[in-house]
Short mmCIF file of N, CA and C in Angstrom, two decimals:
data_model
loop_
_atom_site.label_atom_id
_atom_site.label_comp_id
_atom_site.label_asym_id
_atom_site.label_seq_id
_atom_site.Cartn_x
_atom_site.Cartn_y
_atom_site.Cartn_z
N GLY A 1 -21.25 -4.15 -26.27
CA GLY A 1 -21.61 -5.31 -26.28
C GLY A 1 -20.79 -6.59 -25.65
N ASN A 2 -21.22 -7.37 -26.23
CA ASN A 2 -20.61 -8.59 -25.57
C ASN A 2 -19.94 -9.23 -26.97
N VAL A 3 -18.97 -10.20 -27.30
CA VAL A 3 -18.72 -10.96 -27.86
C VAL A 3 -18.84 -12.22 -27.74
N SER A 4 -19.06 -12.76 -28.86
CA SER A 4 -19.89 -14.30 -28.77
C SER A 4 -18.76 -15.11 -29.86
N LEU A 5 -18.30 -16.06 -29.11
CA LEU A 5 -17.27 -16.92 -29.84
C LEU A 5 -18.10 -18.27 -30.35
N THR A 6 -18.28 -19.18 -31.10
CA THR A 6 -18.57 -20.57 -31.34
C THR A 6 -18.13 -20.92 -32.07
N ASN A 7 -17.85 -22.78 -31.74
CA ASN A 7 -17.20 -23.24 -32.24
C ASN A 7 -15.94 -23.04 -32.63
N VAL A 8 -14.94 -22.31 -31.88
CA VAL A 8 -13.65 -21.55 -32.23
C VAL A 8 -12.64 -22.70 -31.16
N GLU A 9 -11.52 -23.07 -32.34
CA GLU A 9 -10.60 -24.02 -31.86
C GLU A 9 -9.13 -22.89 -31.62
N VAL A 10 -8.68 -23.42 -30.74
CA VAL A 10 -7.28 -22.19 -30.48
C VAL A 10 -6.41 -23.58 -29.97
N ASP A 11 -5.11 -23.33 -30.82
CA ASP A 11 -4.23 -24.45 -30.97
C ASP A 11 -3.27 -24.29 -29.34
N ALA A 12 -3.10 -25.53 -29.23
CA ALA A 12 -2.17 -25.88 -27.74
C ALA A 12 -0.71 -24.32 -28.02
N SER A 13 -0.55 -24.00 -29.37
CA SER A 13 0.55 -23.29 -29.14
C SER A 13 0.55 -21.86 -28.66
N ALA A 14 -0.99 -22.06 -28.09
CA ALA A 14 -1.14 -20.35 -28.20
C ALA A 14 -1.68 -20.43 -26.67
N LEU A 15 -1.50 -21.61 -26.08
CA LEU A 15 -1.58 -21.06 -24.54
C LEU A 15 -0.17 -20.57 -23.66
N ILE A 16 -0.65 -20.11 -22.85
CA ILE A 16 0.56 -19.14 -22.46
C ILE A 16 1.13 -20.28 -21.41
N LEU A 17 2.37 -20.18 -21.18
CA LEU A 17 2.55 -21.25 -19.53
C LEU A 17 1.87 -22.82 -19.64
N GLY A 18 1.20 -23.03 -20.39
CA GLY A 18 -0.07 -24.22 -20.34
C GLY A 18 -0.90 -24.58 -19.82
N GLU A 19 -1.77 -25.31 -20.30
CA GLU A 19 -3.09 -25.90 -20.09
C GLU A 19 -3.30 -26.12 -18.47
N GLY A 20 -4.16 -24.87 -17.71
CA GLY A 20 -3.96 -25.51 -16.23
C GLY A 20 -3.43 -23.99 -15.39
N ARG A 21 -2.81 -23.45 -16.21
CA ARG A 21 -2.15 -22.28 -15.49
C ARG A 21 -2.39 -21.09 -15.49
N GLY A 22 -3.90 -20.94 -15.88
CA GLY A 22 -3.98 -19.76 -15.99
C GLY A 22 -4.17 -18.54 -14.65
N PHE A 23 -4.28 -19.59 -13.64
CA PHE A 23 -4.50 -18.59 -12.48
C PHE A 23 -3.18 -18.68 -11.93
N GLU A 24 -1.93 -18.99 -11.57
CA GLU A 24 -1.00 -18.86 -12.24
C GLU A 24 -0.49 -17.78 -12.21
N ILE A 25 -0.55 -17.59 -13.67
CA ILE A 25 -0.22 -16.51 -14.52
C ILE A 25 -1.30 -15.12 -13.76
N ALA A 26 -2.09 -15.33 -13.24
CA ALA A 26 -2.32 -14.15 -12.74
C ALA A 26 -1.98 -13.67 -11.71
N GLN A 27 -2.00 -14.45 -11.19
CA GLN A 27 -1.34 -14.30 -9.65
C GLN A 27 -0.03 -13.92 -9.79
N SER A 28 0.66 -14.02 -10.41
CA SER A 28 2.34 -13.51 -10.62
C SER A 28 2.06 -12.01 -10.84
N ARG A 29 1.07 -11.77 -11.89
CA ARG A 29 0.85 -10.18 -11.79
C ARG A 29 0.77 -9.52 -10.53
N LEU A 30 -0.25 -10.44 -10.22
CA LEU A 30 -0.62 -9.61 -8.52
C LEU A 30 0.73 -8.38 -7.75
N GLY A 31 1.79 -9.20 -7.66
CA GLY A 31 3.05 -8.93 -7.01
C GLY A 31 3.44 -7.27 -7.78
N PRO A 32 3.74 -7.26 -8.79
CA PRO A 32 3.94 -6.46 -9.31
C PRO A 32 2.80 -4.96 -9.78
N GLY A 33 2.07 -5.75 -9.70
CA GLY A 33 0.73 -4.95 -9.62
C GLY A 33 0.59 -3.67 -8.07
N ARG A 34 0.81 -4.37 -7.06
CA ARG A 34 0.63 -4.09 -5.89
C ARG A 34 1.68 -2.68 -5.65
N ILE A 35 2.93 -3.40 -6.02
CA ILE A 35 4.17 -2.68 -6.30
C ILE A 35 3.63 -0.77 -6.76
N HIS A 36 3.24 -1.26 -8.16
CA HIS A 36 2.80 0.16 -8.72
C HIS A 36 1.77 1.00 -8.12
N HIS A 37 0.64 0.04 -7.65
CA HIS A 37 -0.15 0.89 -6.32
C HIS A 37 0.36 1.74 -5.60
N CYS A 38 1.73 1.10 -4.65
CA CYS A 38 1.73 1.42 -3.59
C CYS A 38 2.99 2.87 -3.86
N MET A 39 3.38 2.71 -4.98
CA MET A 39 4.41 3.72 -5.86
C MET A 39 3.96 5.03 -5.75
N ARG A 40 2.17 4.71 -6.53
CA ARG A 40 1.22 5.58 -6.76
C ARG A 40 0.75 6.34 -5.21
N ALA A 41 0.83 5.44 -4.65
CA ALA A 41 0.01 5.88 -3.52
C ALA A 41 1.07 7.03 -2.38
N VAL A 42 2.89 6.58 -2.08
CA VAL A 42 3.97 7.07 -2.07
C VAL A 42 3.67 8.52 -2.35
N GLY A 43 3.94 8.64 -3.72
CA GLY A 43 3.46 9.77 -4.59
C GLY A 43 2.32 10.55 -4.56
N LEU A 44 1.39 10.15 -4.21
CA LEU A 44 0.46 11.17 -4.06
C LEU A 44 0.47 11.24 -2.42
N ALA A 45 0.91 10.88 -1.72
CA ALA A 45 1.22 11.43 0.06
C ALA A 45 1.98 12.41 -0.33
N ALA A 46 3.02 11.91 -0.86
CA ALA A 46 4.04 13.12 -0.68
C ALA A 46 3.65 14.29 -1.08
N ARG A 47 2.71 14.35 -2.23
CA ARG A 47 2.39 15.76 -2.92
C ARG A 47 1.75 16.56 -1.78
N CYS A 48 0.42 15.54 -1.31
CA CYS A 48 -0.19 15.74 -0.23
C CYS A 48 0.25 16.89 0.92
N TYR A 49 1.34 16.05 1.35
CA TYR A 49 2.69 16.72 2.52
C TYR A 49 3.10 17.83 1.95
N GLU A 50 3.65 17.84 0.98
CA GLU A 50 4.13 19.01 0.44
C GLU A 50 3.24 20.36 0.66
N LEU A 51 1.89 20.21 0.02
CA LEU A 51 0.66 20.55 0.30
C LEU A 51 0.46 21.24 1.90
N MET A 52 0.64 20.27 2.38
CA MET A 52 0.37 20.32 4.20
C MET A 52 1.35 21.67 4.60
N LEU A 53 2.71 21.28 4.30
CA LEU A 53 4.08 21.74 4.95
C LEU A 53 3.72 23.27 4.47
N GLN A 54 3.32 23.73 2.76
CA GLN A 54 3.10 25.17 2.61
C GLN A 54 1.93 26.18 2.92
N ARG A 55 0.97 25.08 3.03
CA ARG A 55 -0.30 25.78 4.02
C ARG A 55 0.20 25.76 5.62
N SER A 56 0.50 24.64 6.19
CA SER A 56 1.40 25.59 7.23
C SER A 56 2.18 26.87 7.55
N LEU A 57 3.04 27.28 7.04
CA LEU A 57 3.89 28.11 6.70
C LEU A 57 3.33 29.39 5.84
N SER A 58 1.81 29.36 5.21
CA SER A 58 1.37 30.52 4.75
C SER A 58 -0.08 30.77 5.89
N ARG A 59 -0.45 29.98 6.98
CA ARG A 59 -2.03 30.29 7.47
C ARG A 59 -1.30 30.47 8.50
N LYS A 60 -2.17 31.15 9.18
CA LYS A 60 -1.96 31.83 10.82
C LYS A 60 -3.06 31.50 11.36
N THR A 61 -2.96 30.89 12.64
CA THR A 61 -4.67 31.33 13.75
C THR A 61 -3.39 31.70 15.09
N PHE A 62 -4.30 32.37 15.62
CA PHE A 62 -4.04 33.09 17.19
C PHE A 62 -2.54 33.71 16.77
N GLY A 63 -2.41 34.30 15.63
CA GLY A 63 -1.15 35.28 15.26
C GLY A 63 -0.09 34.32 15.15
N LYS A 64 0.13 32.92 14.79
CA LYS A 64 1.05 32.29 14.87
C LYS A 64 0.93 31.11 13.51
N PHE A 65 1.42 31.61 12.73
CA PHE A 65 1.79 30.26 11.69
C PHE A 65 1.25 28.80 12.21
N LEU A 66 0.41 28.61 11.59
CA LEU A 66 0.22 26.63 12.03
C LEU A 66 1.30 26.15 12.02
N ALA A 67 2.63 26.05 11.21
CA ALA A 67 3.51 25.58 11.80
C ALA A 67 4.68 25.45 12.80
N GLU A 68 4.09 27.00 13.63
CA GLU A 68 4.79 26.80 15.08
C GLU A 68 3.93 26.54 16.19
N HIS A 69 2.83 25.91 16.02
CA HIS A 69 1.77 25.61 17.07
C HIS A 69 2.42 23.85 17.36
N GLY A 70 2.64 23.56 18.10
CA GLY A 70 2.94 22.07 18.57
C GLY A 70 2.11 20.97 17.79
N SER A 71 0.74 21.35 17.85
CA SER A 71 0.06 20.27 17.52
C SER A 71 0.17 20.34 15.89
N CYS A 72 0.74 21.10 15.24
CA CYS A 72 0.70 21.23 13.74
C CYS A 72 2.28 19.91 13.37
N GLN A 73 3.19 20.81 14.05
CA GLN A 73 4.71 19.96 14.16
C GLN A 73 4.30 18.65 13.82
N GLU A 74 3.77 18.40 15.11
CA GLU A 74 3.60 16.49 15.52
C GLU A 74 2.89 16.25 14.04
N MET A 75 1.98 16.77 13.74
CA MET A 75 1.56 16.06 12.25
C MET A 75 2.33 16.10 11.60
N ILE A 76 3.29 16.96 11.18
CA ILE A 76 4.46 17.13 10.85
C ILE A 76 5.50 15.74 10.18
N SER A 77 6.16 15.88 11.75
CA SER A 77 6.66 14.76 11.96
C SER A 77 6.24 13.29 11.65
N ASP A 78 4.73 13.23 11.75
CA ASP A 78 4.29 11.77 12.03
C ASP A 78 4.49 11.71 10.67
N SER A 79 3.74 12.56 9.93
CA SER A 79 4.42 12.46 8.69
C SER A 79 4.76 12.51 7.86
N ALA A 80 6.33 12.81 8.32
CA ALA A 80 7.19 12.58 7.73
C ALA A 80 7.68 10.99 7.27
N ALA A 81 7.91 10.79 9.09
CA ALA A 81 7.86 9.52 9.29
C ALA A 81 7.25 8.47 8.13
N ASP A 82 5.79 8.27 8.46
CA ASP A 82 4.86 7.38 7.55
C ASP A 82 4.94 7.31 6.15
N LEU A 83 5.20 8.88 5.77
CA LEU A 83 5.82 8.76 4.24
C LEU A 83 7.24 7.99 3.89
N GLU A 84 8.00 8.34 4.83
CA GLU A 84 9.38 7.51 4.25
C GLU A 84 9.12 5.80 4.88
N ALA A 85 8.62 5.90 5.99
CA ALA A 85 8.51 4.37 5.78
C ALA A 85 7.65 3.56 5.05
N ALA A 86 6.31 4.24 4.67
CA ALA A 86 6.29 3.63 3.26
C ALA A 86 6.54 3.31 2.09
N ARG A 87 7.98 4.62 1.70
CA ARG A 87 8.28 4.76 0.68
C ARG A 87 9.39 3.65 0.60
N LEU A 88 10.24 3.20 2.10
CA LEU A 88 11.10 2.40 2.10
C LEU A 88 10.35 0.76 1.89
N LEU A 89 9.37 0.67 2.46
CA LEU A 89 8.60 -0.62 2.63
C LEU A 89 8.45 -1.07 0.71
N THR A 90 8.04 -0.10 0.12
CA THR A 90 7.37 -0.17 -1.08
C THR A 90 8.76 -0.55 -2.40
N LEU A 91 10.25 -0.81 -1.54
CA LEU A 91 11.35 -0.41 -1.90
C LEU A 91 12.02 -1.53 -1.60
N SER A 92 11.88 -1.99 -0.54
CA SER A 92 12.13 -3.17 0.35
C SER A 92 11.46 -4.53 -0.77
N CYS A 93 10.04 -4.10 -0.92
CA CYS A 93 9.48 -5.05 -1.87
C CYS A 93 9.86 -5.56 -3.27
N ALA A 94 10.11 -4.32 -3.82
CA ALA A 94 10.74 -4.08 -5.11
C ALA A 94 11.60 -5.31 -5.46
N ALA A 95 13.16 -4.85 -4.36
CA ALA A 95 14.29 -5.09 -4.44
C ALA A 95 14.02 -6.85 -3.95
N ALA A 96 12.51 -7.39 -2.80
CA ALA A 96 12.49 -8.73 -2.93
C ALA A 96 12.14 -9.08 -3.93
N ILE A 97 10.98 -8.98 -4.58
CA ILE A 97 10.56 -9.56 -6.13
C ILE A 97 12.23 -9.47 -7.07
N ASP A 98 12.45 -8.84 -7.26
CA ASP A 98 13.73 -8.63 -8.54
C ASP A 98 14.57 -9.86 -7.72
N GLU A 99 14.54 -9.68 -6.43
CA GLU A 99 15.76 -10.97 -6.21
C GLU A 99 15.14 -12.61 -5.86
N LYS A 100 13.84 -12.46 -5.71
CA LYS A 100 13.65 -13.78 -5.43
C LYS A 100 12.38 -14.08 -5.95
N GLY A 101 11.73 -13.09 -7.06
CA GLY A 101 10.58 -13.51 -7.53
C GLY A 101 9.03 -12.92 -7.19
N PRO A 102 8.02 -13.36 -7.61
CA PRO A 102 7.39 -12.57 -6.46
C PRO A 102 6.31 -14.04 -5.74
N LYS A 103 7.08 -14.99 -5.96
CA LYS A 103 6.92 -16.20 -4.77
C LYS A 103 7.72 -16.15 -3.93
N GLY A 104 8.64 -16.02 -4.03
CA GLY A 104 9.41 -15.37 -2.75
C GLY A 104 9.55 -14.02 -1.82
N ALA A 105 9.02 -13.25 -2.84
CA ALA A 105 8.71 -12.09 -1.81
C ALA A 105 7.29 -12.07 -1.51
N ARG A 106 6.34 -13.13 -1.57
CA ARG A 106 4.96 -13.45 -1.12
C ARG A 106 4.68 -12.04 0.28
N ASP A 107 5.92 -12.69 1.24
CA ASP A 107 5.17 -11.59 2.34
C ASP A 107 5.26 -10.29 2.13
N LYS A 108 6.39 -9.78 1.52
CA LYS A 108 6.26 -8.55 1.35
C LYS A 108 5.57 -7.62 0.51
N ILE A 109 5.24 -8.76 -0.23
CA ILE A 109 3.98 -8.20 -1.24
C ILE A 109 2.45 -7.72 -0.18
N ALA A 110 2.19 -8.98 0.53
CA ALA A 110 1.30 -9.38 0.93
C ALA A 110 1.64 -7.43 2.55
N SER A 111 2.75 -7.48 2.60
CA SER A 111 2.58 -6.66 3.76
C SER A 111 2.68 -4.97 3.45
N ILE A 112 2.75 -4.87 1.98
CA ILE A 112 2.66 -3.44 1.78
C ILE A 112 1.30 -3.35 1.01
N LYS A 113 0.87 -4.27 1.19
CA LYS A 113 -0.46 -4.43 0.16
C LYS A 113 -1.50 -3.82 1.58
N VAL A 114 -0.89 -4.28 2.85
CA VAL A 114 -2.03 -3.40 4.27
C VAL A 114 -1.44 -2.08 4.53
N SER A 115 0.24 -2.26 4.63
CA SER A 115 1.02 -0.99 5.33
C SER A 115 1.07 0.59 4.62
N VAL A 116 1.32 0.55 3.17
CA VAL A 116 1.37 1.58 2.51
C VAL A 116 0.01 2.19 2.40
N PRO A 117 -0.80 1.67 1.99
CA PRO A 117 -2.02 2.13 2.14
C PRO A 117 -2.79 2.58 3.34
N GLU A 118 -2.20 2.26 4.87
CA GLU A 118 -2.75 2.74 5.85
C GLU A 118 -1.70 3.77 5.88
N LEU A 119 -0.33 3.53 5.99
CA LEU A 119 0.54 5.05 6.41
C LEU A 119 0.47 6.18 5.15
N THR A 120 0.07 5.91 4.07
CA THR A 120 -0.25 7.16 3.30
C THR A 120 -1.55 7.71 3.55
N SER A 121 -2.44 7.07 3.89
CA SER A 121 -3.68 7.62 3.95
C SER A 121 -4.08 8.70 5.51
N ARG A 122 -2.54 8.20 6.37
CA ARG A 122 -2.60 8.67 7.66
C ARG A 122 -1.92 10.02 6.98
N VAL A 123 -0.90 10.28 6.06
CA VAL A 123 -0.58 11.50 5.84
C VAL A 123 -1.68 12.46 5.32
N VAL A 124 -2.40 11.95 4.55
CA VAL A 124 -3.39 12.82 3.84
C VAL A 124 -4.34 13.36 4.69
N ASP A 125 -4.98 12.50 5.46
CA ASP A 125 -5.50 13.11 6.47
C ASP A 125 -5.23 13.91 7.27
N ARG A 126 -3.83 13.81 7.83
CA ARG A 126 -2.99 14.86 8.36
C ARG A 126 -3.53 16.30 7.71
N ALA A 127 -3.03 15.88 6.45
CA ALA A 127 -3.05 16.75 5.18
C ALA A 127 -4.23 17.97 5.49
N VAL A 128 -5.46 16.51 5.16
CA VAL A 128 -6.46 17.80 5.33
C VAL A 128 -6.77 18.08 6.82
N GLN A 129 -6.56 17.37 8.15
CA GLN A 129 -7.19 18.38 9.36
C GLN A 129 -6.14 19.98 9.24
N VAL A 130 -4.88 19.64 8.83
CA VAL A 130 -4.04 21.22 8.75
C VAL A 130 -5.12 21.95 7.88
N PHE A 131 -5.35 21.61 6.84
CA PHE A 131 -6.30 22.76 5.50
C PHE A 131 -7.60 22.90 6.38
N GLY A 132 -8.11 22.08 7.37
CA GLY A 132 -9.68 22.43 8.14
C GLY A 132 -10.22 21.92 6.60
N GLY A 133 -11.78 23.02 6.86
CA GLY A 133 -12.85 22.92 5.99
C GLY A 133 -12.20 23.18 4.29
N ALA A 134 -10.75 23.59 4.03
CA ALA A 134 -10.94 23.70 2.90
C ALA A 134 -9.77 22.13 2.08
N GLY A 135 -9.93 21.56 3.63
CA GLY A 135 -9.31 20.22 2.95
C GLY A 135 -10.31 19.23 2.65
N VAL A 136 -11.36 19.61 2.45
CA VAL A 136 -12.68 18.45 2.06
C VAL A 136 -13.27 18.83 1.25
N CYS A 137 -12.66 19.82 0.90
CA CYS A 137 -13.75 20.79 -0.24
C CYS A 137 -12.58 20.47 -1.91
N GLN A 138 -13.04 20.58 -3.07
CA GLN A 138 -12.65 20.37 -4.53
C GLN A 138 -11.55 21.41 -4.83
N ASP A 139 -11.58 22.68 -4.12
CA ASP A 139 -10.25 23.45 -4.39
C ASP A 139 -9.12 23.12 -4.31
N PHE A 140 -9.08 21.60 -3.58
CA PHE A 140 -7.63 21.19 -3.88
C PHE A 140 -7.65 19.43 -3.66
N PRO A 141 -6.28 18.80 -3.93
CA PRO A 141 -6.78 17.56 -4.02
C PRO A 141 -6.95 16.16 -3.29
N LEU A 142 -7.00 17.35 -1.74
CA LEU A 142 -7.09 16.09 -0.41
C LEU A 142 -8.08 15.18 -0.70
N ALA A 143 -9.07 15.79 -0.84
CA ALA A 143 -10.07 14.76 -0.46
C ALA A 143 -10.03 13.84 -1.60
N ARG A 144 -10.22 14.15 -2.46
CA ARG A 144 -10.13 12.82 -3.56
C ARG A 144 -9.07 12.05 -3.54
N ALA A 145 -7.56 12.61 -2.85
CA ALA A 145 -6.23 11.96 -2.65
C ALA A 145 -6.91 10.49 -1.30
N LEU A 146 -7.58 10.84 -0.60
CA LEU A 146 -8.09 10.33 0.63
C LEU A 146 -9.01 9.19 0.20
N THR A 147 -9.76 9.16 -0.78
CA THR A 147 -10.68 8.51 -1.44
C THR A 147 -10.38 7.82 -2.04
N GLY A 148 -9.06 8.47 -2.83
CA GLY A 148 -8.26 7.10 -3.64
C GLY A 148 -7.96 5.97 -2.89
N LEU A 149 -7.44 6.38 -1.95
CA LEU A 149 -5.86 5.87 -1.01
C LEU A 149 -7.47 4.75 0.15
N ARG A 150 -8.33 5.11 0.19
CA ARG A 150 -9.24 4.23 0.68
C ARG A 150 -9.91 2.86 0.02
N THR A 151 -9.87 3.47 -1.26
CA THR A 151 -10.54 2.84 -2.21
C THR A 151 -9.48 1.45 -2.71
N LEU A 152 -8.21 1.95 -2.58
CA LEU A 152 -7.04 1.06 -2.97
C LEU A 152 -7.16 0.43 -2.24
N ARG A 153 -7.70 0.01 -0.75
CA ARG A 153 -7.50 -0.74 0.94
C ARG A 153 -8.63 -2.13 0.30
N ILE A 154 -9.66 -1.39 -0.51
CA ILE A 154 -10.87 -2.54 -0.59
C ILE A 154 -10.31 -3.27 -1.90
N ALA A 155 -9.41 -2.52 -2.98
CA ALA A 155 -9.54 -3.36 -4.19
C ALA A 155 -8.50 -4.38 -4.27
N ASP A 156 -7.58 -4.02 -3.64
CA ASP A 156 -6.69 -5.09 -3.33
C ASP A 156 -6.88 -6.45 -2.41
N GLY A 157 -8.14 -6.67 -1.96
CA GLY A 157 -8.45 -7.53 -0.99
C GLY A 157 -8.51 -6.91 0.11
N PRO A 158 -9.54 -7.96 1.26
CA PRO A 158 -9.18 -7.57 2.06
C PRO A 158 -7.39 -7.80 3.22
N ASP A 159 -7.64 -6.55 3.91
CA ASP A 159 -6.39 -6.76 4.72
C ASP A 159 -6.39 -8.00 5.31
N ALA A 160 -7.43 -8.59 6.09
CA ALA A 160 -7.07 -9.25 6.90
C ALA A 160 -6.53 -10.52 6.01
N VAL A 161 -6.80 -11.03 5.19
CA VAL A 161 -6.51 -12.12 4.59
C VAL A 161 -4.78 -11.96 4.09
N HIS A 162 -4.34 -10.52 3.94
CA HIS A 162 -3.08 -10.53 3.59
C HIS A 162 -2.03 -10.47 5.19
N ARG A 163 -2.80 -10.11 6.33
CA ARG A 163 -2.40 -9.89 7.29
C ARG A 163 -1.99 -11.41 7.97
N ARG A 164 -2.77 -12.15 7.78
CA ARG A 164 -2.86 -13.47 7.82
C ARG A 164 -1.68 -13.91 6.89
N THR A 165 -1.62 -13.92 5.83
CA THR A 165 -0.53 -14.61 4.86
C THR A 165 0.88 -14.27 5.78
N VAL A 166 0.90 -12.77 6.02
CA VAL A 166 2.41 -12.52 6.46
C VAL A 166 2.25 -13.05 7.52
N ALA A 167 1.57 -13.01 8.64
CA ALA A 167 1.61 -14.32 9.88
C ALA A 167 1.96 -15.62 9.85
N ARG A 168 1.37 -15.81 8.25
CA ARG A 168 1.73 -17.57 8.32
C ARG A 168 3.04 -17.64 8.13
N ILE A 169 3.82 -16.80 6.83
CA ILE A 169 5.24 -16.71 6.44
C ILE A 169 6.27 -16.52 7.77
N GLU A 170 5.41 -15.54 8.24
CA GLU A 170 6.76 -15.16 9.59
C GLU A 170 7.08 -16.34 10.35
N ILE A 171 5.33 -17.39 11.01
CA ILE A 171 5.26 -18.35 11.91
C ILE A 171 6.15 -19.34 11.11
N LYS A 172 6.02 -19.54 9.91
CA LYS A 172 7.22 -20.88 9.49
C LYS A 172 7.98 -20.45 9.01
N LYS A 173 8.96 -19.36 9.11
CA LYS A 173 10.08 -18.88 9.29
C LYS A 173 10.92 -19.71 10.50
N THR A 174 10.01 -18.65 11.49
CA THR A 174 10.43 -18.57 12.74
C THR A 174 10.73 -19.98 13.22
N LEU A 175 9.36 -21.26 13.17
CA LEU A 175 9.76 -22.62 13.14
C LEU A 175 10.66 -23.50 12.23
N LYS A 176 11.21 -22.99 11.20
CA LYS A 176 12.18 -23.20 10.77
C LYS A 176 13.70 -23.09 11.15
N ARG A 177 13.62 -21.70 12.11
CA ARG A 177 14.91 -21.19 12.33
C ARG A 177 15.28 -21.95 13.73
N MET A 178 14.03 -22.25 14.23
CA MET A 178 14.05 -23.02 15.28
C MET A 178 14.04 -24.77 15.01
N GLY A 179 14.42 -24.94 14.24
CA GLY A 179 14.28 -27.09 14.12
C GLY A 179 12.57 -27.76 13.87
N ILE A 180 11.76 -27.05 13.96
CA ILE A 180 10.52 -27.63 14.52
C ILE A 180 9.80 -27.72 13.37
N ASP A 181 9.30 -28.95 13.04
CA ASP A 181 8.50 -29.53 12.05
C ASP A 181 7.22 -29.49 12.74
N ILE A 182 5.95 -28.74 12.45
CA ILE A 182 4.75 -28.92 12.72
C ILE A 182 3.46 -30.02 11.59
N SER A 183 4.39 -29.98 10.21
CA SER A 183 3.60 -30.66 9.10
C SER A 183 2.86 -31.25 9.82
N GLY A 184 1.32 -31.61 9.36
CA GLY A 184 0.24 -32.68 9.88
C GLY A 184 -0.36 -32.84 11.14
N ARG A 185 0.37 -31.29 11.99
CA ARG A 185 -0.27 -31.26 13.40
C ARG A 185 -1.04 -30.01 13.46
N SER A 186 -0.84 -29.33 12.43
CA SER A 186 -1.07 -27.50 11.86
C SER A 186 -1.27 -27.21 10.69
N LYS A 187 -2.76 -25.98 10.62
CA LYS A 187 -2.67 -25.42 9.33
C LYS A 187 -1.93 -24.73 8.72
N LEU A 188 -0.88 -24.32 9.38
CA LEU A 188 -0.04 -23.25 9.34
C LEU A 188 0.68 -23.57 8.07
#
């Protein structure tokens, strides 16, 4: 059901931060929320990576363990790098929020929103590949993990918007370092 309130007055002391600042309050929660999403994504990908390693050491094809095949070794190597990159980007963003606050860390927040789900999705996708058909069945958490990570990319807003935010912040930093003022001449 719905809740309907009629003729209800709220005292000004009940306002958080003040009148007209609701959007600001909502926005201030996005950074920490994205950190939380990314931490969960890294943990999920780490679990899938462990499953991939275990599978590669217990399953044989053509008389060799999967881990002995060069293509599987490449997937393990790429996944280890992607997982560490996702972890470090998330950690760096959290440190920036602690140091500068969410507003000062906008570039890092936007960056992890795009990068971490992509990096962790690649790890899980490789795990699915190592598992073969078993990777997409419900006996293992891989297919559900892949779906969850893909959904995360949609839920936090379009990647293109976050990429544009990162690009604009980077361009403005560079213009400032170069001593170039383009105010009034560009929408950057």
